[in-house]
Short mmCIF file of C-alpha atoms in Angstrom, two decimals:
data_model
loop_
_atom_site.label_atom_id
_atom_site.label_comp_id
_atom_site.label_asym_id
_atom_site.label_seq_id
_atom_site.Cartn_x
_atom_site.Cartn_y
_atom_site.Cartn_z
CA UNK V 1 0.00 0.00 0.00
CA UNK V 2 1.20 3.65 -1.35
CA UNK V 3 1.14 6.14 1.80
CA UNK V 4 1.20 10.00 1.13
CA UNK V 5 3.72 12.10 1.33
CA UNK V 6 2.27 15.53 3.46
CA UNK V 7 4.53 18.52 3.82
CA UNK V 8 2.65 20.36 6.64
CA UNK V 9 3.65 23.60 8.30
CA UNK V 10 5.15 24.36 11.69
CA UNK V 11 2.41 24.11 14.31
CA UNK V 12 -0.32 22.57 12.30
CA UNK V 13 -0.02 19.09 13.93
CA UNK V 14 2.78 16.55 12.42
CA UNK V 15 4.04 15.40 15.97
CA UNK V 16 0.02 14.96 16.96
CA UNK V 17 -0.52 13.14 13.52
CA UNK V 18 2.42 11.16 14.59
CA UNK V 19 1.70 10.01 18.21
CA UNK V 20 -1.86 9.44 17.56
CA UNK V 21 -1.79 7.48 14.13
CA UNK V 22 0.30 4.54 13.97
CA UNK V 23 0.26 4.47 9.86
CA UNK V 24 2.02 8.30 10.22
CA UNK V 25 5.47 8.96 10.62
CA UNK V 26 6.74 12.28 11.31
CA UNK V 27 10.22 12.83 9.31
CA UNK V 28 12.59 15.25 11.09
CA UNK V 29 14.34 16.54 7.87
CA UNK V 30 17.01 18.12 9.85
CA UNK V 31 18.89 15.22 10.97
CA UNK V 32 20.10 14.24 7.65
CA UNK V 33 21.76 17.80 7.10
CA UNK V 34 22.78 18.02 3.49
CA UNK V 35 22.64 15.11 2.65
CA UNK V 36 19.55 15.22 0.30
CA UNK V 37 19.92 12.17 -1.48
CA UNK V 38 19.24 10.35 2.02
CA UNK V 39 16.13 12.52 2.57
CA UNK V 40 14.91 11.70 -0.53
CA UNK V 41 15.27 7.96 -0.51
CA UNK V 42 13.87 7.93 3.08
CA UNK V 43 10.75 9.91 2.65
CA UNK V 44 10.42 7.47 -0.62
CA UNK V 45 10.87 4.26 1.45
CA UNK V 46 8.76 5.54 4.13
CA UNK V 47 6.11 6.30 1.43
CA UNK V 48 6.29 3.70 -1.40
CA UNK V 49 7.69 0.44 0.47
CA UNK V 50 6.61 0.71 3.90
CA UNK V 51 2.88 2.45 3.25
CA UNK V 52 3.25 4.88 5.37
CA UNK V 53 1.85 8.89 5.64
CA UNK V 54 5.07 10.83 5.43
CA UNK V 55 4.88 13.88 7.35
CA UNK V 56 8.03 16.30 6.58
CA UNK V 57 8.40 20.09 7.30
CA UNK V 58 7.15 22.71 4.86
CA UNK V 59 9.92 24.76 3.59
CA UNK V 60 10.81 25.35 -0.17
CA UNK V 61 13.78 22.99 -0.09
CA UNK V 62 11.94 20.21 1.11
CA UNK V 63 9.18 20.71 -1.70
CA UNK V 64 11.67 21.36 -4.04
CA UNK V 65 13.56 17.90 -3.82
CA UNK V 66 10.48 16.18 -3.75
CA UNK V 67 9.57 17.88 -7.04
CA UNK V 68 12.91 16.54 -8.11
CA UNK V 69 12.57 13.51 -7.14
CA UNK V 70 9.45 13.42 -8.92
CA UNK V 71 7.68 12.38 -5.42
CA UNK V 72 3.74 13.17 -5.48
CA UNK V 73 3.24 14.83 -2.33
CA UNK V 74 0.36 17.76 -1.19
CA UNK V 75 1.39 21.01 1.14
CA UNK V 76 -0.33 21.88 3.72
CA UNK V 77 -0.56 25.52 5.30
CA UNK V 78 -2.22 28.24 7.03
CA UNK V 79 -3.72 31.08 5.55
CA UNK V 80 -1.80 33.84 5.36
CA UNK V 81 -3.94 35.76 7.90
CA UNK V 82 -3.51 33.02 10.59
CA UNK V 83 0.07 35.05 11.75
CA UNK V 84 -1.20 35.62 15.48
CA UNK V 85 -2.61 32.10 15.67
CA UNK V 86 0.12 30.36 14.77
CA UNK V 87 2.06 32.51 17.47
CA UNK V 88 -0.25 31.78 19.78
CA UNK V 89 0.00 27.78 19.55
CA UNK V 90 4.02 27.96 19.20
CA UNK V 91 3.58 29.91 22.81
CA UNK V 92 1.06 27.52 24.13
CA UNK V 93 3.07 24.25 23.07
CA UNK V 94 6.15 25.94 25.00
CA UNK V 95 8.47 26.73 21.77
CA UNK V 96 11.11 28.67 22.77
CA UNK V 97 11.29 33.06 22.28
CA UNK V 98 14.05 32.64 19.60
CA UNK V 99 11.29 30.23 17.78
CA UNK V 100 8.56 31.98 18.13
CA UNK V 101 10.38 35.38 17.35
CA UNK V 102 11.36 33.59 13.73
CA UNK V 103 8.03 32.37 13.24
CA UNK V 104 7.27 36.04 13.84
CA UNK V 105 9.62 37.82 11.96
CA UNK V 106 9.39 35.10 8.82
CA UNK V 107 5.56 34.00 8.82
CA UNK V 108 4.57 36.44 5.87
CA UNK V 109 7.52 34.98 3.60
CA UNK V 110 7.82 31.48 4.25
CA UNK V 111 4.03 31.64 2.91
CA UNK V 112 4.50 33.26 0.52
CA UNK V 113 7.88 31.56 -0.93
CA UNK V 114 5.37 28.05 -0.87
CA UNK V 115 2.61 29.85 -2.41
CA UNK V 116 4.35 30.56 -5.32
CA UNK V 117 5.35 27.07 -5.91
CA UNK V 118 3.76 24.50 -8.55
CA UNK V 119 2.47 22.20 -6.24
CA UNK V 120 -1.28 20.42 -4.45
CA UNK V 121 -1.49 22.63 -1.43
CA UNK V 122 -4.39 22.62 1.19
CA UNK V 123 -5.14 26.24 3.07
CA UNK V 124 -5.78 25.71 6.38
CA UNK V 125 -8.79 28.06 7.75
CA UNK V 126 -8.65 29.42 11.71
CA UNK V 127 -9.06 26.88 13.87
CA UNK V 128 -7.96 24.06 11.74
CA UNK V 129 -5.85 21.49 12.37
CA UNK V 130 -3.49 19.06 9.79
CA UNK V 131 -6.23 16.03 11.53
CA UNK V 132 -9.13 17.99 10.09
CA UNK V 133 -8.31 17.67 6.39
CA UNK V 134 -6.20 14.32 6.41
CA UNK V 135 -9.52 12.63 5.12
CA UNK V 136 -9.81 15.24 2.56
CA UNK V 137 -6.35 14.47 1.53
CA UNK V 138 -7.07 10.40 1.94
CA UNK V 139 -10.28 11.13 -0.84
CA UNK V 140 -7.77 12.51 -3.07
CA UNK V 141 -5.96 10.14 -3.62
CA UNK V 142 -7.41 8.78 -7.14
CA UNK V 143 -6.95 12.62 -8.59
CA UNK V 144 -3.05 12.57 -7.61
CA UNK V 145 -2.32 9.83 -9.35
CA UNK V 146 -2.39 11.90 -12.28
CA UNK V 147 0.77 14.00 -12.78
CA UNK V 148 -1.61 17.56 -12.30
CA UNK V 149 -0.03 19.86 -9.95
CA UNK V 150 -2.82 22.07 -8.34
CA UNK V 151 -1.97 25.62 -6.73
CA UNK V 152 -4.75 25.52 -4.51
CA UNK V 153 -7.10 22.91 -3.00
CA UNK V 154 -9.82 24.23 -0.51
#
């Protein structure tokens, strides 16, 4: 069985995903450094041979060796006007100042750098929650199959 590859935003529930669904593992891309190649092949395995939901960070490098890597994947982020929320549950989960200062000073670009990007992404509304549109993503599944990238799905 194929599982999905999901690059979700900080804060919108990949360590949740992972501790609560045994068929989703949360990939910490920052342990294998630059070595891409191992990133790649890993999120792949995880994926294609072992069936499960890879969950990795969403930043444009990440999306942009999947793209080249030819791995089908979807995005998933808040809306841009979701700032103050999003600093709000990286203070309420304990993240650290210097985190939630860079979340705060970088919010506005990092969305927008992903928005620009040829890829399936899903725009999370206030309130919402990577668990609230996994069966949206798990219904999607037959239209994915087809090389289409989407800019938007909400």
């Amino acid at each position: 069985m194929k599982g999905k590859i999901i690059c979700a935003f900080f804060g919108t529930g990949k360590t949740y995903m992972n501790k609560n669904y045994p068929n989703y593992l949360d990939l910490e891309t920052y342990y294998f450094g630059d070595r891409k190649d191992l990133l790649a092949m890993a999120i792949k395995d995880g994926s294609r041979a072992y069936g499960y939901n890879v969950l990795v960070a969403c930043t444009k490098p990440i999306i942009e060796l999947l793209q080249d890597n030819d791995l089908d994947f979807v995005v998933v982020l808040p809306s841009k006007d979701l700032k103050q929320e999003y600093l709000e549950r990286f203070k309420k989960r304990g993240s650290p100042p210097e985190i939630i200062k860079g979340l705060e000073n970088n919010f506005d670009k990092h969305i927008d750098e992903v928005m620009k990007l040829n890829c399936k992404k899903i725009i999370l509304k206030s309130g919402e929650y990577l668990k609230d549109v996994i069966d949206q993503i798990e219904k999607r599944n037959c239209l994915w199959n087809i090389k289409i990238y989407f800019t938007s799905i909400i």
